[in-house]
CSV table of C-alpha atoms in Angstrom, one decimal:
chain,number,residue,atom,x,y,z
R,256,MET,CA,141.9,76.7,136.7
R,257,THR,CA,144.5,78.6,136.0
R,258,TYR,CA,147.9,77.3,136.7
R,259,VAL,CA,152.6,78.8,136.2
R,260,VAL,CA,154.1,75.7,135.2
R,261,THR,CA,157.9,75.9,135.9
R,262,VAL,CA,159.5,74.0,133.1
R,263,ALA,CA,163.6,73.6,132.3
R,264,MET,CA,165.1,72.2,129.1
R,265,ALA,CA,169.1,71.5,129.0
R,266,PRO,CA,171.2,70.3,126.1
R,267,PRO,CA,172.8,67.3,126.0
R,268,GLN,CA,175.5,66.6,128.6
R,269,GLY,CA,178.2,67.2,127.8
R,270,ALA,CA,177.7,70.5,125.3
R,271,PRO,CA,179.1,74.1,125.6
R,272,GLU,CA,178.1,76.5,127.9
R,273,LEU,CA,175.7,78.7,125.3
R,274,ASP,CA,176.5,82.3,124.9
R,275,ALA,CA,175.3,84.9,123.7
R,276,LEU,CA,174.2,84.4,120.8
R,277,ARG,CA,172.6,80.9,120.9
R,278,ARG,CA,171.0,81.9,123.8
R,279,GLU,CA,168.7,83.9,121.7
R,280,GLY,CA,168.8,81.6,119.2
R,281,VAL,CA,166.7,78.8,122.0
R,282,VAL,CA,164.6,81.7,123.0
R,283,PHE,CA,163.6,83.6,119.1
R,284,LEU,CA,162.8,79.3,117.8
R,285,LEU,CA,160.8,78.7,121.2
R,286,ARG,CA,158.2,81.6,121.1
R,287,LYS,CA,158.2,81.1,117.7
R,288,GLY,CA,157.4,77.0,117.9
R,289,PHE,CA,154.3,77.7,120.1
R,290,ASP,CA,154.2,81.2,118.4
R,291,SER,CA,152.3,78.0,115.5
R,292,LEU,CA,150.1,76.0,118.3
R,293,GLU,CA,146.8,75.8,117.0
R,294,ALA,CA,145.6,73.7,119.8
R,295,VAL,CA,147.3,72.2,123.1
R,296,GLU,CA,145.7,68.9,124.3
R,297,GLY,CA,145.9,67.6,127.7
R,298,PRO,CA,145.6,63.9,128.7
R,299,ASP,CA,143.3,61.4,126.7
R,300,GLY,CA,142.2,64.6,124.5
R,301,MET,CA,141.4,66.8,127.5
R,302,GLU,CA,141.6,70.5,126.0
R,303,VAL,CA,144.4,72.9,127.6
R,304,ASP,CA,144.6,76.2,126.4
R,305,LEU,CA,147.7,77.7,127.2
R,306,LEU,CA,147.1,82.2,128.3
R,307,ASP,CA,151.1,83.2,128.1
R,308,GLU,CA,154.5,82.3,128.3
R,309,VAL,CA,157.3,83.9,130.2
R,310,ILE,CA,161.1,82.7,127.9
R,311,ALA,CA,164.0,83.5,129.1
R,312,ALA,CA,167.7,81.2,127.9
R,313,HIS,CA,170.9,81.3,130.0
R,314,PRO,CA,174.4,79.6,129.6
R,315,GLY,CA,172.9,76.0,130.5
R,316,GLY,CA,169.7,75.9,128.9
R,317,ALA,CA,166.7,77.8,128.8
R,318,LEU,CA,163.1,78.5,131.8
R,319,LEU,CA,160.2,78.7,130.4
R,320,LYS,CA,157.0,79.7,132.6
R,321,LEU,CA,153.9,79.0,130.9
R,322,PHE,CA,150.2,80.5,132.3
R,323,VAL,CA,148.2,77.1,131.8
R,324,ASP,CA,144.3,76.9,131.5
R,325,ALA,CA,143.4,73.2,133.0
R,326,PRO,CA,140.5,71.8,134.6
R,327,ALA,CA,142.5,69.8,136.9
R,328,LEU,CA,147.0,70.6,138.1
R,329,GLU,CA,148.4,67.7,136.7
R,330,PHE,CA,146.4,68.5,133.7
R,331,ALA,CA,148.5,71.9,133.1
R,332,GLU,CA,151.8,70.0,134.2
R,333,ASP,CA,151.4,66.5,131.8
R,334,ALA,CA,150.1,69.2,129.3
R,335,ALA,CA,153.2,72.0,129.1
R,336,ARG,CA,155.4,69.1,129.4
R,337,GLU,CA,153.9,67.4,126.2
R,338,VAL,CA,154.0,70.4,124.2
R,339,VAL,CA,157.5,71.4,125.4
R,340,THR,CA,158.5,68.2,124.3
R,341,GLU,CA,156.4,68.2,120.9
R,342,LEU,CA,158.3,71.6,120.4
R,343,MET,CA,161.9,70.2,121.2
R,344,GLU,CA,161.0,66.7,118.6
R,345,ARG,CA,159.7,69.4,115.9
R,346,THR,CA,162.4,71.9,116.8
R,347,GLU,CA,165.6,70.5,114.9
R,348,PRO,CA,168.5,72.4,116.5
R,349,LEU,CA,166.5,71.7,119.7
R,350,ALA,CA,165.9,67.6,118.7
R,351,ASP,CA,168.3,66.2,122.1
R,352,TRP,CA,167.7,69.0,124.2
R,353,ARG,CA,166.6,66.5,127.7
R,354,LEU,CA,163.9,68.6,130.1
R,355,THR,CA,165.0,68.7,133.7
R,356,ARG,CA,162.0,70.5,135.1
R,357,CYS,CA,158.2,70.6,134.7
R,358,ALA,CA,155.8,71.7,137.9
R,359,VAL,CA,152.6,72.9,138.0
R,360,GLU,CA,152.7,76.9,141.0
R,361,LEU,CA,149.8,78.6,141.5
R,362,ASN,CA,149.5,82.0,140.9
R,363,SER,CA,147.2,83.8,143.5
R,364,GLU,CA,145.4,86.7,141.8
R,365,LEU,CA,144.5,83.6,138.9
R,366,ILE,CA,143.7,81.6,141.4
R,367,GLN,CA,141.6,83.6,143.9
R,368,GLU,CA,139.2,85.0,140.2
R,369,SER,CA,138.6,80.8,139.8
R,370,LEU,CA,137.4,80.9,142.9
R,371,ASP,CA,135.2,83.6,143.7
R,372,ALA,CA,133.2,82.5,140.2
R,373,ALA,CA,133.1,78.4,141.3
R,374,ASP,CA,129.9,78.0,141.8
R,375,GLY,CA,127.5,74.4,142.9
R,376,PRO,CA,128.5,71.7,144.8
R,377,ASP,CA,131.7,71.4,144.8
R,378,ALA,CA,132.7,75.0,144.7
R,379,PRO,CA,135.4,75.0,147.1
R,380,PRO,CA,134.8,76.7,150.4
R,381,SER,CA,134.2,80.3,151.1
R,382,ASP,CA,137.5,80.6,153.6
R,383,PRO,CA,140.7,81.7,151.9
R,384,ALA,CA,142.0,80.0,154.7
R,385,GLU,CA,141.1,76.9,154.1
R,386,ARG,CA,141.3,76.4,150.3
R,387,ALA,CA,144.7,77.4,151.1
R,388,ARG,CA,145.2,74.9,153.4
R,389,ARG,CA,143.2,72.3,150.6
R,390,LEU,CA,146.1,73.6,147.9
R,391,ALA,CA,148.6,73.2,150.0
R,392,ALA,CA,147.6,70.1,150.9
R,393,GLY,CA,146.9,68.7,146.8
R,394,MET,CA,150.8,70.2,146.4
R,395,VAL,CA,154.1,68.2,146.8
R,396,PRO,CA,156.5,70.8,147.4
R,397,ALA,CA,159.6,69.8,145.3
R,398,PRO,CA,162.3,68.2,146.9
R,399,PRO,CA,166.0,70.5,148.3
R,400,ASP,CA,168.0,69.2,145.6
R,401,THR,CA,165.6,69.1,142.1
R,402,PRO,CA,166.8,71.3,139.0
R,403,GLY,CA,164.9,74.0,140.3
R,404,HIS,CA,166.5,74.9,143.7
R,405,SER,CA,170.2,74.4,142.1
R,406,GLU,CA,169.6,76.8,138.9
R,407,SER,CA,168.0,79.5,141.5
R,408,ARG,CA,170.4,79.0,143.7
R,409,ALA,CA,173.1,79.6,140.9
R,410,MET,CA,171.3,82.8,139.7
R,411,ARG,CA,170.7,84.2,142.6
R,412,THR,CA,175.1,83.9,143.2
R,413,ARG,CA,175.2,84.8,139.7
R,414,LEU,CA,172.8,88.4,140.4
R,415,ARG,CA,174.8,89.4,143.6
R,416,GLU,CA,178.2,88.5,142.1
R,417,LEU,CA,177.0,91.2,139.1
R,418,ALA,CA,175.0,94.4,141.6
R,419,PRO,CA,178.7,96.3,142.2
R,420,THR,CA,179.1,96.3,137.6
R,421,LEU,CA,176.1,98.5,137.8
R,422,THR,CA,178.8,100.7,139.0
R,423,ALA,CA,176.7,103.6,138.5
R,424,PHE,CA,174.9,103.4,141.2
R,425,THR,CA,175.1,102.6,144.4
R,426,LEU,CA,172.7,99.8,146.7
R,427,GLU,CA,171.2,102.9,147.8
R,428,ALA,CA,168.9,103.4,144.3
R,429,PHE,CA,167.7,100.4,145.7
R,430,GLY,CA,166.5,101.4,148.8
R,431,HIS,CA,169.1,100.0,151.4
R,432,ASP,CA,171.0,101.5,154.2
R,433,GLU,CA,173.2,100.3,157.4
R,434,SER,CA,170.2,101.9,159.4
R,435,PRO,CA,167.8,99.0,161.3
R,436,GLU,CA,164.6,100.3,159.6
R,437,CYS,CA,166.1,99.4,156.5
R,438,GLU,CA,162.3,97.5,154.5
R,439,VAL,CA,164.7,96.4,151.7
R,440,GLY,CA,168.0,94.2,153.0
R,441,ARG,CA,171.3,93.8,151.4
R,442,GLU,CA,170.3,90.3,149.4
R,443,ALA,CA,167.4,91.3,148.4
R,444,ALA,CA,169.1,95.1,146.9
R,445,GLU,CA,172.9,93.2,145.0
R,446,ILE,CA,168.9,91.0,143.3
R,447,ALA,CA,168.0,93.3,141.8
R,448,ALA,CA,170.7,95.2,140.8
R,449,GLY,CA,172.1,91.7,139.4
R,450,ALA,CA,169.3,91.3,137.7
R,451,VAL,CA,170.1,94.7,136.0
R,452,VAL,CA,173.1,93.9,135.0
R,453,TYR,CA,171.6,90.9,133.5
R,454,ALA,CA,169.2,91.5,131.9
R,455,ILE,CA,171.5,95.0,129.6
R,456,ASP,CA,173.4,91.5,127.8
R,457,LEU,CA,169.0,89.8,127.1
R,458,LEU,CA,167.8,93.5,125.7
R,459,VAL,CA,171.1,94.7,123.5
R,460,ASP,CA,171.5,91.2,122.4
R,461,GLU,CA,167.2,90.4,121.8
R,462,LEU,CA,167.3,94.3,119.7
R,463,PHE,CA,170.1,93.0,117.0
R,464,THR,CA,167.9,90.1,116.8
R,465,ASP,CA,165.1,92.3,116.4
R,466,LEU,CA,167.7,94.1,113.7
R,467,ALA,CA,168.7,90.7,112.1
R,468,ALA,CA,164.5,89.5,111.0
R,469,LEU,CA,163.3,92.7,110.3
R,470,GLU,CA,166.4,93.4,108.0
R,471,ASP,CA,165.5,89.4,106.4
R,472,ASP,CA,161.7,90.4,106.8
R,473,GLY,CA,161.1,94.1,106.2
R,474,PRO,CA,160.6,96.9,105.4
R,475,THR,CA,158.4,97.5,108.6
R,476,VAL,CA,157.5,95.8,112.2
R,477,ALA,CA,153.8,96.4,111.0
R,478,ARG,CA,154.8,94.3,107.1
R,479,SER,CA,156.6,92.0,108.8
R,480,ASN,CA,156.0,87.5,110.1
R,481,ALA,CA,159.0,88.0,111.7
R,482,THR,CA,158.1,87.3,116.1
R,483,PHE,CA,160.1,90.5,117.2
R,484,MET,CA,161.6,90.1,121.2
R,485,ILE,CA,161.6,94.4,121.3
R,486,LEU,CA,159.9,96.0,118.3
R,487,ASP,CA,156.9,93.9,120.1
R,488,ASP,CA,156.8,96.4,123.6
R,489,LEU,CA,156.1,98.7,121.4
R,490,PRO,CA,153.1,100.7,120.8
R,491,PRO,CA,151.3,97.9,118.5
R,492,HIS,CA,149.4,101.7,116.7
R,493,LEU,CA,152.6,102.2,115.5
R,494,ALA,CA,154.5,99.3,113.8
R,495,ASP,CA,154.2,101.1,110.8
R,496,ALA,CA,157.3,103.9,111.7
R,497,TYR,CA,159.8,100.5,113.5
R,498,THR,CA,161.6,100.6,110.8
R,499,VAL,CA,165.5,99.1,109.9
R,500,LEU,CA,167.0,102.5,110.4
R,501,PHE,CA,164.6,102.8,113.4
R,502,THR,CA,165.8,99.7,115.8
R,503,ARG,CA,169.3,99.9,114.1
R,504,ARG,CA,168.9,104.2,115.6
R,505,LEU,CA,166.5,102.2,118.8
R,506,THR,CA,169.8,99.4,119.4
R,507,VAL,CA,172.9,102.1,119.5
R,508,THR,CA,170.4,103.9,121.8
R,509,ALA,CA,170.7,101.1,123.7
R,510,ILE,CA,173.9,100.1,123.9
R,511,THR,CA,175.1,104.0,124.8
R,512,LEU,CA,172.6,103.6,127.9
R,513,THR,CA,173.0,100.6,129.2
R,514,GLY,CA,177.0,101.4,128.7
R,515,ARG,CA,176.5,105.1,131.3
R,516,LEU,CA,174.9,102.5,133.6
R,517,THR,CA,177.9,101.1,134.4
R,518,ARG,CA,180.7,104.1,134.3
R,519,PRO,CA,179.6,106.6,136.8
R,520,PRO,CA,177.5,109.7,136.9
R,521,PHE,CA,174.8,108.7,136.0
R,522,ASP,CA,172.1,111.2,135.9
R,523,HIS,CA,170.0,111.0,133.8
R,524,PRO,CA,168.0,109.6,131.1
R,525,THR,CA,169.0,112.0,127.7
R,526,CYS,CA,165.5,111.3,125.6
R,527,LEU,CA,162.0,109.2,125.1
R,528,ALA,CA,163.8,106.6,123.2
R,529,GLU,CA,165.7,105.7,126.5
R,530,GLU,CA,163.7,106.2,128.9
R,531,LEU,CA,161.0,103.1,127.0
R,532,LEU,CA,164.7,101.0,126.9
R,533,LEU,CA,165.1,101.7,130.5
R,534,LYS,CA,160.7,100.6,130.5
R,535,SER,CA,162.7,97.1,129.0
R,536,LEU,CA,165.2,96.7,130.8
R,537,LEU,CA,163.3,96.6,134.2
R,538,ASN,CA,160.9,94.2,133.1
R,539,GLN,CA,163.1,91.7,131.8
R,540,ALA,CA,165.5,92.2,135.7
R,541,GLU,CA,161.3,91.2,137.0
R,542,VAL,CA,161.9,88.7,134.8
R,543,THR,CA,164.4,86.9,135.5
R,544,ALA,CA,164.4,87.6,139.5
R,545,ASP,CA,161.0,86.0,139.0
R,546,LEU,CA,161.8,82.5,136.9
R,547,TYR,CA,164.1,82.0,138.7
R,548,SER,CA,161.3,82.7,142.3
R,549,LEU,CA,164.6,85.4,143.2
R,550,LEU,CA,161.3,88.7,142.8
R,551,SER,CA,160.9,88.3,146.6
R,552,ASP,CA,159.3,90.8,148.1
R,553,GLU,CA,161.8,93.0,149.2
R,554,VAL,CA,163.2,92.9,144.9
R,555,THR,CA,160.4,93.8,144.4
R,556,GLN,CA,160.7,96.5,146.2
R,557,ALA,CA,164.1,96.9,145.2
R,558,LEU,CA,163.2,97.5,141.7
R,559,GLU,CA,160.6,99.7,141.9
R,560,THR,CA,163.0,102.0,144.2
R,561,PHE,CA,165.4,102.1,141.5
R,562,ALA,CA,163.4,103.1,138.7
R,563,THR,CA,161.5,105.4,141.2
R,564,THR,CA,165.2,106.8,141.4
R,565,LEU,CA,165.7,107.5,137.9
R,566,HIS,CA,165.4,111.3,136.1
R,567,PRO,CA,162.2,111.0,134.5
R,568,PRO,CA,160.8,108.9,136.8
R,569,VAL,CA,161.0,105.2,134.7
R,570,SER,CA,156.2,105.2,134.4
R,571,PRO,CA,154.4,102.3,132.4
R,572,GLU,CA,152.1,104.8,132.3
R,573,ALA,CA,153.9,107.5,130.5
R,574,THR,CA,152.9,109.3,127.8
R,575,VAL,CA,154.6,108.3,123.6
R,576,PRO,CA,154.4,110.5,120.8
R,577,ASP,CA,153.1,108.6,118.3
R,578,ASP,CA,155.8,110.1,116.1
R,579,PRO,CA,158.9,108.6,116.8
R,580,ASP,CA,161.7,110.6,115.7
R,581,THR,CA,160.8,112.8,118.3
R,582,TRP,CA,161.9,109.4,121.1
R,583,PHE,CA,165.8,110.4,120.3
R,584,THR,CA,164.7,114.4,120.5
R,585,PRO,CA,167.9,115.2,123.2
R,586,TYR,CA,165.7,116.9,126.8
R,587,THR,CA,168.1,119.2,126.5
R,588,PRO,CA,171.7,120.5,124.9
R,589,VAL,CA,173.8,119.0,127.3
R,590,SER,CA,172.4,115.4,126.8
R,591,PRO,CA,173.0,114.6,123.4
R,592,VAL,CA,171.8,112.0,122.0
R,593,HIS,CA,174.3,109.5,120.2
R,594,PRO,CA,174.9,111.5,116.9
R,595,TYR,CA,173.6,108.5,114.7
R,596,ALA,CA,170.6,108.2,116.5
R,597,ALA,CA,169.8,111.5,116.4
R,598,ASN,CA,169.7,111.7,112.6
R,599,GLU,CA,166.5,110.6,111.2
R,600,ASN,CA,167.5,110.7,108.0
R,601,GLU,CA,168.4,108.0,105.8
R,602,GLU,CA,171.2,109.3,103.7
R,603,THR,CA,172.5,111.2,106.6
R,604,VAL,CA,172.6,108.2,108.7
R,605,ALA,CA,174.5,106.6,105.3
R,606,GLU,CA,177.2,108.9,105.8
R,607,LEU,CA,177.7,108.5,109.4
R,608,GLU,CA,178.0,104.1,107.9
R,609,LEU,CA,182.6,102.9,107.5
R,610,PRO,CA,182.6,102.2,104.3
R,611,ASP,CA,182.5,98.6,103.4
């Protein structure tokens, strides 16, 4: 059975809030720790598989979603707690951090696959309603004053406060209007818009982190042993073309793009690199909402509507040319890319850089 374990971590009480650089450092350390794991054991040596993890940091700490394949709910939760505790103990900057939450959530899609495949005398009933009742009966809902609930409430407020700063778009771009038949309410549209703004910091910070890692352990992603945040999400078969210069051009493009999102009007992406960055930005926004249990059907619809509002629409199935240099070629003469990103020649770019 696959379970989703939500783990919340926080620095020692009284510690200052994490700034953007420290948040990225926490994410990097946790990802590096999970990448180094060879096996996960549950209680009494029970074998537990860690299928995937999603990690996000916020000013008050970090939030993780661990996808765990375990024979029972309690084994998944215990294994997740042991793994994260061990990672903190052996990672010096996190050694004095504390676990504030470790709770299992059920992934309905994966559960359905497991239940459908079940066989034998102990197989669950075939009636989905009866299975749902049994699952619900076996779960103890978290009390409303747990850290998970308080984090979710705080993030809901923060995202709604951030929404107006996405000044290039109104809430109509997220599918909200004042008509009675509107399917996206104001709150859902504001959460979606705020998540996009929140994701801007994550996107730019992660690109800077990727750039620093590549400068230390290059010369390309394909020939580096470092862990990357944004670069690893690009087409992997082109990883040998992701150089330091390429990453600098991508970072400048991201800064230009995200700046335009907060300065109306936003016309359209100027090049393929901007389209890819917008796709990454929307993925970050969706993950942020999901991590804080805010990704309702309405919020999902709002983000999907926003993706189709952009011109051209952001599509996960977009064809990407095999020459990354062409990703920065402007679509039209009236929508030029940043001069730094437009120049693919090492010497030309060096001339554009300011002297030390």
